[in-house]
Short mmCIF file of C-alpha atoms in Angstrom, two decimals:
data_model
loop_
_atom_site.label_atom_id
_atom_site.label_comp_id
_atom_site.label_asym_id
_atom_site.label_seq_id
_atom_site.Cartn_x
_atom_site.Cartn_y
_atom_site.Cartn_z
CA LEU S 1 0.08 0.04 0.17
CA GLY S 2 1.63 3.22 -1.26
CA LEU S 3 -0.32 5.76 1.33
CA LEU S 4 0.57 6.11 4.71
CA TYR S 5 -2.60 6.58 6.89
CA GLN S 6 -2.36 10.30 7.55
CA GLU S 7 -2.45 10.62 3.56
CA TYR S 8 -5.06 8.19 3.16
CA ARG S 9 -7.53 9.57 5.70
CA ASP S 10 -6.80 12.97 4.39
CA LYS S 11 -7.70 11.97 0.93
CA SER S 12 -10.56 10.02 1.96
CA THR S 13 -12.54 12.80 4.00
CA ARG S 14 -11.51 15.26 1.22
CA GLU S 15 -13.15 13.00 -1.21
CA GLU S 16 -16.25 12.97 1.02
CA ILE S 17 -16.42 16.68 1.39
CA GLU S 18 -16.28 16.83 -2.30
CA THR S 19 -18.99 14.37 -2.97
CA ARG S 20 -21.06 16.41 -0.43
CA ARG S 21 -20.75 19.53 -2.32
CA LEU S 22 -21.62 18.00 -5.41
CA GLN S 23 -24.85 16.31 -4.11
CA ASP S 24 -25.53 19.71 -2.39
CA SER S 25 -25.39 21.61 -5.74
CA GLN S 26 -27.74 19.13 -7.40
CA THR S 27 -30.89 21.08 -8.35
CA ASP S 28 -32.87 17.94 -8.17
CA PRO S 29 -31.42 15.58 -5.28
CA GLU S 30 -33.66 12.68 -6.30
CA GLU S 31 -31.49 12.16 -9.65
CA THR S 32 -28.39 11.62 -7.15
CA SER S 33 -28.85 9.41 -4.00
CA PRO S 34 -28.18 11.80 -0.88
CA SER S 35 -25.33 9.28 0.26
CA GLU S 36 -23.01 8.23 -2.38
CA GLU S 37 -23.30 8.14 -6.16
CA THR S 38 -23.71 4.69 -7.70
CA PRO S 39 -20.44 3.53 -8.45
CA SER S 40 -21.81 1.69 -11.59
CA GLU S 41 -21.10 1.87 -15.27
CA ALA S 42 -22.74 5.11 -15.85
CA GLU S 43 -21.66 7.42 -18.45
CA PRO S 44 -18.53 9.56 -17.41
CA ARG S 45 -19.14 13.04 -16.47
CA SER S 46 -18.08 15.96 -18.84
CA THR S 47 -15.94 17.57 -15.95
CA THR S 48 -13.21 16.31 -14.11
CA GLU S 49 -14.39 18.02 -10.79
CA SER S 50 -17.98 16.08 -11.23
CA LYS S 51 -16.42 12.77 -11.26
CA ALA S 52 -17.51 10.49 -8.30
CA PRO S 53 -17.98 8.44 -6.01
CA PRO S 54 -14.72 8.94 -3.97
CA GLN S 55 -11.94 6.43 -4.80
CA ILE S 56 -10.39 3.88 -2.31
CA SER S 57 -6.92 2.48 -1.78
CA LEU S 58 -5.99 -0.77 -3.14
CA LEU S 59 -4.23 -3.12 -0.74
CA ARG S 60 -1.73 -4.25 -3.02
CA ASN S 61 -1.35 -0.80 -4.76
CA SER S 62 2.22 0.33 -4.69
CA ASN S 63 1.29 4.12 -5.81
CA SER S 64 -0.62 6.77 -4.28
CA ARG S 65 -3.90 6.38 -6.39
CA PHE S 66 -7.21 5.30 -4.60
CA ASN S 67 -8.99 2.54 -6.20
CA LEU S 68 -12.66 1.04 -5.96
CA TRP S 69 -13.57 -2.50 -5.01
CA GLN S 70 -15.20 -2.65 -8.41
CA ASP S 71 -11.87 -1.68 -10.11
CA LEU S 72 -10.04 -4.63 -8.79
CA PRO S 73 -9.09 -6.92 -11.75
CA GLU S 74 -10.93 -9.95 -10.05
CA ILE S 75 -14.02 -8.02 -9.67
CA ARG S 76 -14.08 -6.41 -13.40
CA SER S 77 -13.13 -9.94 -14.82
CA SER S 78 -15.78 -12.00 -12.80
CA GLY S 79 -18.99 -10.19 -14.31
CA VAL S 80 -20.34 -9.73 -10.92
CA LEU S 81 -20.84 -6.11 -11.48
CA SER S 82 -23.75 -6.95 -13.81
CA ILE S 83 -25.39 -9.03 -11.23
CA LEU S 84 -25.26 -6.65 -8.26
CA GLN S 85 -27.77 -4.19 -7.56
CA PRO S 86 -26.27 -0.57 -6.81
CA ASP S 87 -26.81 -0.46 -3.53
CA GLU S 88 -24.94 -3.69 -2.91
CA ILE S 89 -22.08 -2.30 -4.76
CA LYS S 90 -22.14 0.88 -2.56
CA LEU S 91 -22.20 -1.63 0.43
CA GLN S 92 -18.99 -3.40 -0.93
CA GLU S 93 -17.23 -0.41 -1.42
CA ALA S 94 -17.93 0.85 2.34
CA MET S 95 -16.72 -2.44 3.60
CA PHE S 96 -13.59 -2.58 1.35
CA GLU S 97 -12.62 0.84 2.66
CA LEU S 98 -12.74 -0.15 6.20
CA VAL S 99 -10.38 -3.11 5.20
CA THR S 100 -7.85 -0.85 2.99
CA SER S 101 -7.77 1.89 5.59
CA GLU S 102 -6.69 -0.65 8.21
CA ALA S 103 -4.13 -1.67 6.01
CA SER S 104 -2.79 1.90 5.70
CA TYR S 105 -3.06 2.54 9.53
CA TYR S 106 -0.89 -0.60 10.14
CA LYS S 107 1.57 0.76 7.67
CA SER S 108 1.80 3.76 9.41
CA LEU S 109 2.03 2.33 12.83
CA ASN S 110 4.90 0.05 11.63
CA LEU S 111 6.83 2.92 10.44
CA LEU S 112 6.38 4.77 13.96
CA VAL S 113 8.04 1.76 15.77
CA SER S 114 10.58 0.79 13.17
CA HIS S 115 11.75 4.39 12.16
CA PHE S 116 11.35 6.26 15.47
CA MET S 117 10.54 3.99 18.55
CA GLU S 118 13.37 1.61 17.53
CA ASN S 119 15.94 3.97 16.16
CA GLU S 120 19.27 3.07 18.16
CA ARG S 121 20.25 6.85 18.64
CA LEU S 122 16.82 7.67 19.90
CA LYS S 123 17.17 5.02 22.47
CA LYS S 124 20.40 6.20 24.11
CA ILE S 125 18.92 9.94 24.23
CA LEU S 126 15.76 8.93 26.13
CA HIS S 127 15.66 7.41 29.46
CA GLN S 128 13.61 4.35 29.60
CA SER S 129 11.05 6.20 31.53
CA GLU S 130 10.74 8.89 28.90
CA ALA S 131 10.28 6.54 26.10
CA HIS S 132 7.59 4.82 27.98
CA ILE S 133 5.46 8.02 28.21
CA LEU S 134 6.36 8.73 24.70
CA PHE S 135 5.28 5.59 23.00
CA SER S 136 3.05 3.98 25.68
CA ASN S 137 1.70 0.55 24.56
CA VAL S 138 1.89 1.38 20.91
CA LEU S 139 3.58 -2.13 20.42
CA ASP S 140 0.51 -3.53 21.95
CA VAL S 141 -1.98 -1.25 19.65
CA MET S 142 0.42 -2.69 16.37
CA ALA S 143 -0.28 -6.22 17.52
CA VAL S 144 -4.10 -5.71 17.88
CA SER S 145 -3.83 -4.00 14.50
CA GLU S 146 -2.24 -6.58 12.89
CA ARG S 147 -4.45 -9.52 14.13
CA PHE S 148 -7.52 -7.39 13.20
CA LEU S 149 -6.02 -6.83 9.68
CA LEU S 150 -5.42 -10.44 9.04
CA ASP S 151 -8.69 -11.27 10.09
CA LEU S 152 -10.17 -8.78 7.45
CA GLU S 153 -8.12 -9.86 4.61
CA GLN S 154 -8.76 -13.54 5.00
CA ARG S 155 -12.56 -12.43 5.04
CA VAL S 156 -12.02 -10.41 1.66
CA GLU S 157 -10.13 -13.59 0.27
CA GLU S 158 -13.12 -15.96 0.99
CA ASN S 159 -15.31 -14.60 -1.94
CA ILE S 160 -14.92 -11.66 -4.43
CA VAL S 161 -18.35 -10.58 -2.89
CA ILE S 162 -17.49 -9.55 0.84
CA SER S 163 -20.19 -11.09 2.93
CA ASP S 164 -19.59 -8.88 6.00
CA VAL S 165 -16.78 -7.16 7.91
CA CYS S 166 -19.00 -5.87 10.95
CA ASP S 167 -18.93 -9.11 13.02
CA ILE S 168 -15.19 -9.36 12.50
CA VAL S 169 -15.04 -5.46 14.13
CA TYR S 170 -17.37 -6.53 16.91
CA GLN S 171 -15.10 -9.49 17.90
CA HIS S 172 -11.93 -7.50 17.89
CA THR S 173 -13.45 -4.25 19.57
CA VAL S 174 -15.00 -6.51 22.37
CA ASN S 175 -11.78 -8.72 22.85
CA HIS S 176 -8.79 -6.40 22.10
CA PHE S 177 -9.84 -2.97 21.50
CA SER S 178 -9.13 -2.07 25.10
CA VAL S 179 -5.52 -1.45 24.30
CA TYR S 180 -6.70 1.88 22.62
CA ILE S 181 -8.16 3.29 25.95
CA THR S 182 -4.60 2.69 27.59
CA TYR S 183 -2.87 4.41 24.74
CA VAL S 184 -5.24 7.31 24.34
CA SER S 185 -5.59 7.96 28.12
CA ASN S 186 -1.80 8.62 28.12
CA GLN S 187 -2.16 11.27 25.62
CA THR S 188 -2.00 14.32 27.90
CA TYR S 189 1.31 13.10 29.58
CA GLN S 190 2.47 12.08 26.11
CA GLU S 191 1.82 15.53 24.62
CA ARG S 192 3.60 17.18 27.82
CA ALA S 193 6.80 15.10 27.52
CA TYR S 194 7.18 15.52 23.89
CA LYS S 195 7.21 19.45 24.26
CA GLN S 196 9.54 19.02 27.55
CA LEU S 197 11.61 16.94 25.35
CA LEU S 198 12.04 19.25 22.72
CA GLN S 199 12.82 21.99 24.81
CA ASP S 200 15.23 20.32 27.33
CA LYS S 201 17.23 18.19 24.89
CA PRO S 202 18.64 19.60 21.83
CA ALA S 203 20.14 16.21 20.52
CA PHE S 204 16.32 14.88 20.73
CA ARG S 205 14.97 17.67 18.71
CA GLU S 206 17.80 17.70 16.12
CA LEU S 207 17.29 13.79 15.68
CA ILE S 208 13.44 14.03 15.33
CA SER S 209 13.77 16.49 12.65
CA GLN S 210 16.41 14.36 10.80
CA LEU S 211 13.96 11.45 11.13
CA GLU S 212 11.12 13.34 9.80
CA LEU S 213 12.92 14.31 6.84
CA ASP S 214 13.39 10.64 5.75
CA PRO S 215 11.34 10.27 2.36
CA LYS S 216 9.69 7.44 4.18
CA CYS S 217 7.62 9.70 6.41
CA LYS S 218 6.52 11.69 3.37
CA GLY S 219 6.67 15.13 5.11
CA LEU S 220 4.86 14.09 8.07
CA SER S 221 5.58 15.13 11.60
CA PHE S 222 6.36 12.84 14.50
CA SER S 223 3.52 13.91 16.20
CA SER S 224 1.01 13.07 13.53
CA PHE S 225 2.16 9.37 14.03
CA LEU S 226 1.78 9.36 17.74
CA ILE S 227 -1.60 10.59 17.40
CA LEU S 228 -2.47 7.70 14.88
CA PRO S 229 -4.55 5.16 17.60
CA PHE S 230 -6.81 7.90 18.59
CA GLN S 231 -7.62 9.03 15.05
CA ARG S 232 -8.11 5.41 14.13
CA ILE S 233 -10.38 4.25 16.72
CA THR S 234 -12.68 7.56 15.96
CA ARG S 235 -12.56 6.79 12.03
CA LEU S 236 -13.28 3.13 12.46
CA LYS S 237 -16.44 3.83 14.19
CA LEU S 238 -17.29 6.43 11.38
CA LEU S 239 -16.63 3.83 8.78
CA VAL S 240 -18.89 1.36 10.43
CA GLN S 241 -21.50 3.80 10.49
CA ASN S 242 -20.97 4.44 6.78
CA ILE S 243 -21.60 0.48 6.31
CA LEU S 244 -24.81 0.87 8.59
CA LYS S 245 -26.16 3.25 6.50
CA LYS S 246 -25.98 1.17 3.61
CA VAL S 247 -27.05 -2.42 4.70
CA GLU S 248 -30.74 -3.50 4.20
CA GLU S 249 -32.74 -2.57 7.20
CA LYS S 250 -33.90 -5.22 9.55
CA SER S 251 -31.24 -7.83 7.96
CA ASP S 252 -28.41 -9.64 10.06
CA ARG S 253 -25.80 -7.40 8.50
CA GLU S 254 -27.73 -4.44 10.11
CA THR S 255 -27.67 -6.12 13.56
CA THR S 256 -23.87 -6.87 13.50
CA ALA S 257 -23.45 -3.53 12.20
CA LEU S 258 -25.35 -1.90 15.18
CA ASP S 259 -23.55 -4.07 17.62
CA ALA S 260 -19.94 -3.23 16.40
CA HIS S 261 -21.18 0.34 16.20
CA LYS S 262 -22.33 0.25 19.78
CA GLU S 263 -19.02 -1.61 21.10
CA LEU S 264 -16.85 0.86 19.33
CA GLU S 265 -18.77 3.82 20.83
CA THR S 266 -18.31 2.53 24.05
CA VAL S 267 -14.23 2.31 23.39
CA VAL S 268 -14.40 5.87 21.94
CA LYS S 269 -16.28 7.28 24.83
CA ALA S 270 -13.88 5.50 27.15
CA CYS S 271 -10.68 6.98 25.19
CA ASN S 272 -12.37 10.51 25.40
CA GLU S 273 -13.04 10.05 29.27
CA GLY S 274 -9.67 8.78 29.83
CA VAL S 275 -8.03 11.99 28.27
CA ARG S 276 -10.54 14.36 30.20
CA LYS S 277 -10.01 12.62 33.44
CA MET S 278 -6.09 13.16 33.27
CA SER S 279 -6.33 16.67 32.31
CA ARG S 280 -9.30 17.72 34.70
CA THR S 281 -7.69 16.40 37.92
CA GLU S 282 -4.80 18.60 37.21
CA GLN S 283 -6.92 21.49 36.08
CA MET S 284 -9.12 21.34 39.14
CA ILE S 285 -5.86 21.10 41.80
CA SER S 286 -4.58 24.13 39.90
CA ILE S 287 -7.97 26.18 40.28
CA GLN S 288 -8.32 25.15 43.83
CA LYS S 289 -4.92 26.77 44.68
CA LYS S 290 -5.64 30.24 43.28
CA LEU S 291 -9.15 30.66 45.01
CA GLU S 292 -9.45 32.59 48.24
CA PHE S 293 -12.96 32.66 49.79
CA LYS S 294 -14.55 35.48 51.33
CA ILE S 295 -17.77 33.69 51.77
CA LYS S 296 -18.08 30.26 53.43
CA SER S 297 -15.50 27.82 51.67
CA VAL S 298 -16.72 25.30 49.12
CA PRO S 299 -14.55 22.37 48.21
CA ILE S 300 -13.66 22.65 44.57
CA ILE S 301 -12.02 19.21 43.89
CA SER S 302 -14.45 16.46 43.23
CA HIS S 303 -14.32 13.36 40.81
CA SER S 304 -17.36 14.14 39.32
CA ARG S 305 -16.81 17.98 38.82
CA TRP S 306 -14.87 19.33 35.95
CA LEU S 307 -14.65 22.97 34.42
CA LEU S 308 -16.64 24.12 31.68
CA LYS S 309 -15.68 27.82 31.13
CA GLN S 310 -13.82 30.42 32.87
CA GLY S 311 -13.32 34.10 31.99
CA GLU S 312 -13.80 37.90 32.86
CA LEU S 313 -17.09 39.71 32.61
CA GLN S 314 -17.91 43.13 33.41
CA GLN S 315 -20.32 43.64 36.26
CA MET S 316 -22.72 46.61 36.35
CA ASN S 317 -22.14 48.69 39.42
CA GLY S 318 -25.06 49.92 41.39
CA PRO S 319 -28.79 49.82 41.22
CA LYS S 320 -30.24 49.51 37.61
CA THR S 321 -31.48 53.09 37.85
CA SER S 322 -27.82 54.28 37.57
CA ARG S 323 -27.31 52.97 34.14
CA THR S 324 -28.10 55.94 32.50
CA LEU S 325 -25.48 57.64 34.41
CA ARG S 326 -22.50 58.41 32.31
CA THR S 327 -20.30 60.27 34.81
CA LYS S 328 -18.97 57.22 36.64
CA LYS S 329 -17.54 53.78 35.67
CA LEU S 330 -20.65 51.66 35.13
CA PHE S 331 -18.80 48.36 35.21
CA ARG S 332 -16.36 46.55 37.05
CA GLU S 333 -14.37 43.15 36.17
CA ILE S 334 -15.64 40.18 37.84
CA TYR S 335 -14.03 36.48 37.12
CA LEU S 336 -16.28 33.44 36.70
CA PHE S 337 -15.47 29.64 37.05
CA LEU S 338 -18.05 27.68 35.85
CA PHE S 339 -18.10 23.72 36.50
CA ASN S 340 -20.49 21.17 35.22
CA ASP S 341 -22.30 21.70 38.75
CA LEU S 342 -21.26 24.87 40.30
CA LEU S 343 -20.46 28.74 39.48
CA VAL S 344 -18.05 30.61 41.50
CA ILE S 345 -17.92 34.33 40.91
CA CYS S 346 -14.56 36.11 41.99
CA ARG S 347 -12.67 39.29 41.96
CA GLN S 348 -9.02 38.69 40.69
CA ILE S 349 -6.67 40.04 43.25
CA PRO S 350 -2.70 40.09 43.12
CA GLY S 351 -0.50 37.11 42.76
CA ASP S 352 -2.65 35.33 40.12
CA LYS S 353 -5.16 34.71 42.93
CA TYR S 354 -9.13 35.06 42.73
CA GLN S 355 -11.28 36.08 45.98
CA VAL S 356 -14.69 34.18 45.56
CA PHE S 357 -17.49 36.51 46.79
CA ASP S 358 -20.64 34.30 45.51
CA SER S 359 -21.72 30.86 44.17
CA ALA S 360 -24.45 28.81 43.20
CA PRO S 361 -25.25 25.43 42.07
CA ARG S 362 -25.61 25.27 38.11
CA GLY S 363 -28.92 24.16 38.05
CA LEU S 364 -30.26 27.25 40.01
CA LEU S 365 -28.80 29.64 37.29
CA ARG S 366 -30.89 31.76 34.91
CA VAL S 367 -30.07 34.02 32.07
CA GLU S 368 -31.96 36.70 30.31
CA GLU S 369 -30.76 38.99 27.36
CA LEU S 370 -31.11 42.64 27.40
CA GLU S 371 -32.51 44.27 24.37
CA ASP S 372 -29.65 46.45 22.87
CA GLN S 373 -29.69 49.63 24.57
CA GLY S 374 -26.91 51.50 22.96
CA GLN S 375 -22.86 50.84 22.88
CA SER S 376 -22.41 50.76 26.60
CA LEU S 377 -25.14 48.15 27.00
CA ALA S 378 -24.64 45.87 24.24
CA ASN S 379 -23.83 42.44 24.86
CA VAL S 380 -25.42 42.74 28.40
CA PHE S 381 -27.38 39.82 29.90
CA ILE S 382 -28.98 39.26 33.50
CA LEU S 383 -27.73 36.29 35.42
CA ARG S 384 -30.02 35.20 38.22
CA LEU S 385 -28.94 33.02 41.16
CA LEU S 386 -32.17 31.31 42.44
CA GLU S 387 -30.10 30.35 45.56
CA ASN S 388 -26.60 31.67 46.24
CA ALA S 389 -23.93 31.25 48.85
CA ASP S 390 -26.26 33.14 51.47
CA ASP S 391 -29.19 31.26 50.71
CA ARG S 392 -31.13 33.88 48.81
CA GLU S 393 -31.88 34.86 45.37
CA ALA S 394 -29.40 37.37 43.73
CA SER S 395 -29.04 38.96 40.32
CA TYR S 396 -25.96 40.26 38.39
CA MET S 397 -26.02 42.52 35.14
CA LEU S 398 -23.13 41.29 33.16
CA LYS S 399 -21.39 42.47 29.88
CA ALA S 400 -19.45 40.43 27.70
CA SER S 401 -16.80 41.56 25.24
CA SER S 402 -18.51 40.52 22.01
CA GLN S 403 -22.00 38.98 20.90
CA SER S 404 -20.52 35.38 20.65
CA GLU S 405 -18.82 35.63 24.11
CA MET S 406 -22.37 36.70 25.68
CA LYS S 407 -23.96 33.66 23.76
CA ARG S 408 -21.50 31.51 24.75
CA TRP S 409 -21.86 32.52 28.44
CA MET S 410 -25.52 32.26 28.26
CA ILE S 411 -25.49 28.74 26.81
CA SER S 412 -22.95 27.40 29.32
CA LEU S 413 -24.82 28.95 32.32
CA ALA S 414 -28.16 27.80 31.56
CA PRO S 415 -27.77 24.56 29.09
CA ASN S 416 -31.25 24.04 28.84
CA ARG S 417 -32.40 27.39 27.50
CA ARG S 418 -33.66 27.03 24.18
CA THR S 419 -31.28 27.93 21.32
CA LYS S 420 -31.98 29.93 17.90
CA PHE S 421 -32.40 26.42 16.32
CA VAL S 422 -33.36 23.11 18.05
CA SER S 423 -31.41 20.24 18.30
CA PHE S 424 -31.68 17.27 15.69
CA THR S 425 -32.81 14.94 18.71
CA SER S 426 -35.95 17.03 18.90
CA ARG S 427 -36.96 15.29 15.49
CA LEU S 428 -37.07 18.30 13.65
CA VAL S 429 -37.90 17.88 10.12
CA ASP S 430 -35.06 20.28 8.96
CA CYS S 431 -32.41 22.14 10.65
CA PRO S 432 -29.70 24.06 9.37
CA GLN S 433 -26.34 22.23 8.95
CA ILE S 434 -22.86 22.60 8.17
CA GLN S 435 -19.98 20.46 6.95
CA CYS S 436 -16.45 21.04 8.28
CA VAL S 437 -14.00 21.64 5.22
CA HIS S 438 -10.85 22.91 7.68
CA PRO S 439 -10.20 21.02 10.96
CA TYR S 440 -10.42 22.99 13.87
CA VAL S 441 -8.79 22.34 17.40
CA ALA S 442 -10.83 23.70 20.56
CA GLN S 443 -9.25 26.36 22.35
CA GLN S 444 -11.53 26.66 25.32
CA PRO S 445 -13.71 24.20 27.28
CA ASP S 446 -17.04 25.10 25.53
CA GLU S 447 -15.50 25.01 21.92
CA LEU S 448 -15.69 21.80 19.80
CA SER S 449 -12.81 20.19 17.85
CA LEU S 450 -13.63 19.57 14.11
CA GLU S 451 -12.27 16.86 11.64
CA LEU S 452 -12.73 17.26 8.17
CA ALA S 453 -16.29 15.97 6.57
CA ASP S 454 -17.93 16.46 9.94
CA VAL S 455 -21.60 17.26 9.56
CA LEU S 456 -23.14 19.11 12.30
CA ASN S 457 -26.51 20.68 12.89
CA ILE S 458 -26.35 24.60 13.64
CA LEU S 459 -28.11 25.31 16.95
CA ASP S 460 -27.08 28.96 17.41
CA LYS S 461 -24.99 31.39 15.38
CA THR S 462 -23.68 35.00 16.22
CA ASP S 463 -23.00 37.95 13.95
CA ASP S 464 -19.28 37.99 14.66
CA GLY S 465 -18.59 34.60 13.11
CA TRP S 466 -19.20 31.70 15.65
CA ILE S 467 -21.65 28.85 15.51
CA PHE S 468 -22.85 26.56 18.06
CA GLY S 469 -23.06 23.07 16.79
CA GLU S 470 -24.13 19.45 17.45
CA ARG S 471 -22.14 16.97 15.51
CA LEU S 472 -24.41 14.21 13.99
CA HIS S 473 -22.15 11.25 14.41
CA ASP S 474 -21.92 11.50 18.33
CA GLN S 475 -24.04 14.19 19.54
CA GLU S 476 -21.07 16.45 20.88
CA ARG S 477 -21.83 20.00 21.01
CA GLY S 478 -19.81 23.10 20.99
CA TRP S 479 -18.69 26.61 19.50
CA PHE S 480 -16.31 26.82 16.43
CA PRO S 481 -15.71 29.59 14.15
CA SER S 482 -18.12 29.41 11.09
CA SER S 483 -15.19 29.78 8.68
CA MET S 484 -14.21 26.01 9.45
CA GLY S 485 -17.17 24.97 7.39
CA GLU S 486 -19.72 25.25 4.43
CA GLU S 487 -23.48 25.18 4.92
CA ILE S 488 -25.41 22.73 3.58
CA LEU S 489 -28.05 24.33 1.53
CA ASN S 490 -30.15 21.42 0.10
CA PRO S 491 -32.84 20.65 2.26
CA LYS S 492 -33.38 17.02 1.23
CA ILE S 493 -29.38 16.38 1.72
CA ARG S 494 -29.98 17.74 5.33
CA ALA S 495 -33.02 15.42 5.53
CA GLN S 496 -31.13 12.45 4.39
CA ASN S 497 -28.11 13.38 6.85
CA LEU S 498 -30.95 13.14 9.85
CA LYS S 499 -32.48 9.90 8.65
CA GLU S 500 -29.06 8.34 8.55
CA CYS S 501 -28.17 9.51 11.90
CA PHE S 502 -31.55 8.49 13.48
CA ARG S 503 -30.82 5.07 11.86
CA VAL S 504 -27.28 4.87 13.14
CA HIS S 505 -28.43 5.67 16.72
CA LYS S 506 -32.11 3.98 16.86
CA SER S 507 -30.37 1.23 18.92
CA ASP S 508 -29.56 4.07 21.62
CA ASP S 509 -32.99 5.58 21.73
CA SER S 510 -34.73 3.85 24.49
CA GLN S 511 -31.58 4.03 26.58
CA ARG S 512 -31.31 7.64 25.86
CA ARG S 513 -35.19 8.45 26.81
CA LYS S 514 -34.38 6.65 30.21
CA LEU S 515 -31.37 8.60 30.97
CA GLY S 516 -32.26 11.91 29.44
CA SER S 517 -33.17 13.81 32.59
CA ARG S 518 -29.86 12.67 34.31
CA ASN S 519 -27.61 13.63 31.47
CA ARG S 520 -29.05 17.21 30.90
CA GLN S 521 -26.55 18.66 33.39
#
């Protein structure tokens, strides 16, 4: 296989984006299936840009071109393409992509181990403990990938028409994929150790730069290899989702796809929780050290508590009647720490400390946006504490630095408050949607990291370029710059995206209804 996984993944997602763009531009979407175009013997398009569907890499291919399952010589010569229905060909392509992408991933893992981890000069530079933090259990991950790939390849070789792959995914996820949780949970320490080594050890920095320049790495960075396992386990879930959208409903293959998806989702969630737990614990300890309580002390550190948002706002001075006075400063700075179950209101004091003067449970917060009353009161909202630290109701008039910052605070403080556009889980017939065309890494706890080709419902947006969205494939919510995506304008494509999402998650519906009220906070 010519492509490293990083290249394969990038090409695959960009092809997905282009295919969706093509579908979105169709004047009559009925002519083109809102999933993928049928890879059949259709007449070629007149322009290169219109060529579809996305092509997939071939296991035995030594160059960098993508190939489809239907382009295999064995498939073309067998005559099977004239027998299979278009939907079955789409399904074959989806299963074939899962296999070929695993081969590409294994190749990249192998390069991480052979080219970097087992380099003799690097072994001499790193202490054993440093190497362990940097590479973690990557050998276990690679062994699991190898076994998984062998089983997948054996299935492909059994018959030119692939019977199923999700049963194999299910078995390996249940029995072997826990190694991913171990690796990904170490990510926080891995990133920190890598930065520290680059800073403290010039020999390490120089050697890594030399190794990255090797043609084998194809211009890819060392860190892009380190993050491979987390990217793969997340992508694998999406590949199973893609298969699930194409299998016939109420069939055995749908059952195995749903089972595989459910187990993969469990592993992905455990990976995410592993990363969050490591970083959250350190963050909570750091915040606790900075707080000084003017009121009765509240214990901050708790295993079930984490930071949602922090930052400075302007609090209005004096009674509301003084709003019209221009002869004195209307606002003074306050600092908020918002946790998943608690709000702490402070003033910053010398020494990078914060003096706490009020607090309230998050469930007892209410917000109200003020109508724009001139520039001085732009982006102002009311925060009500139904029961504060003194066991009484309190109100604060707060001013944010921008419209987006105001909305972000309001949604974080009162998450059950209705947004401009309602979540897809409300089963709306239509909702604004956007697809990610530029990856984005979250900078704040209330932001959402985006991968190429992610599709999201738009729940709210601001005039200064921010969107509050809900990603369809995992229902994760957060803010991101609107420049990261392109809005999906075709209502039939949006409806198809929702329909496919409901189908993927239909096995979770009953459980979601049971847990709904508990999970809101």
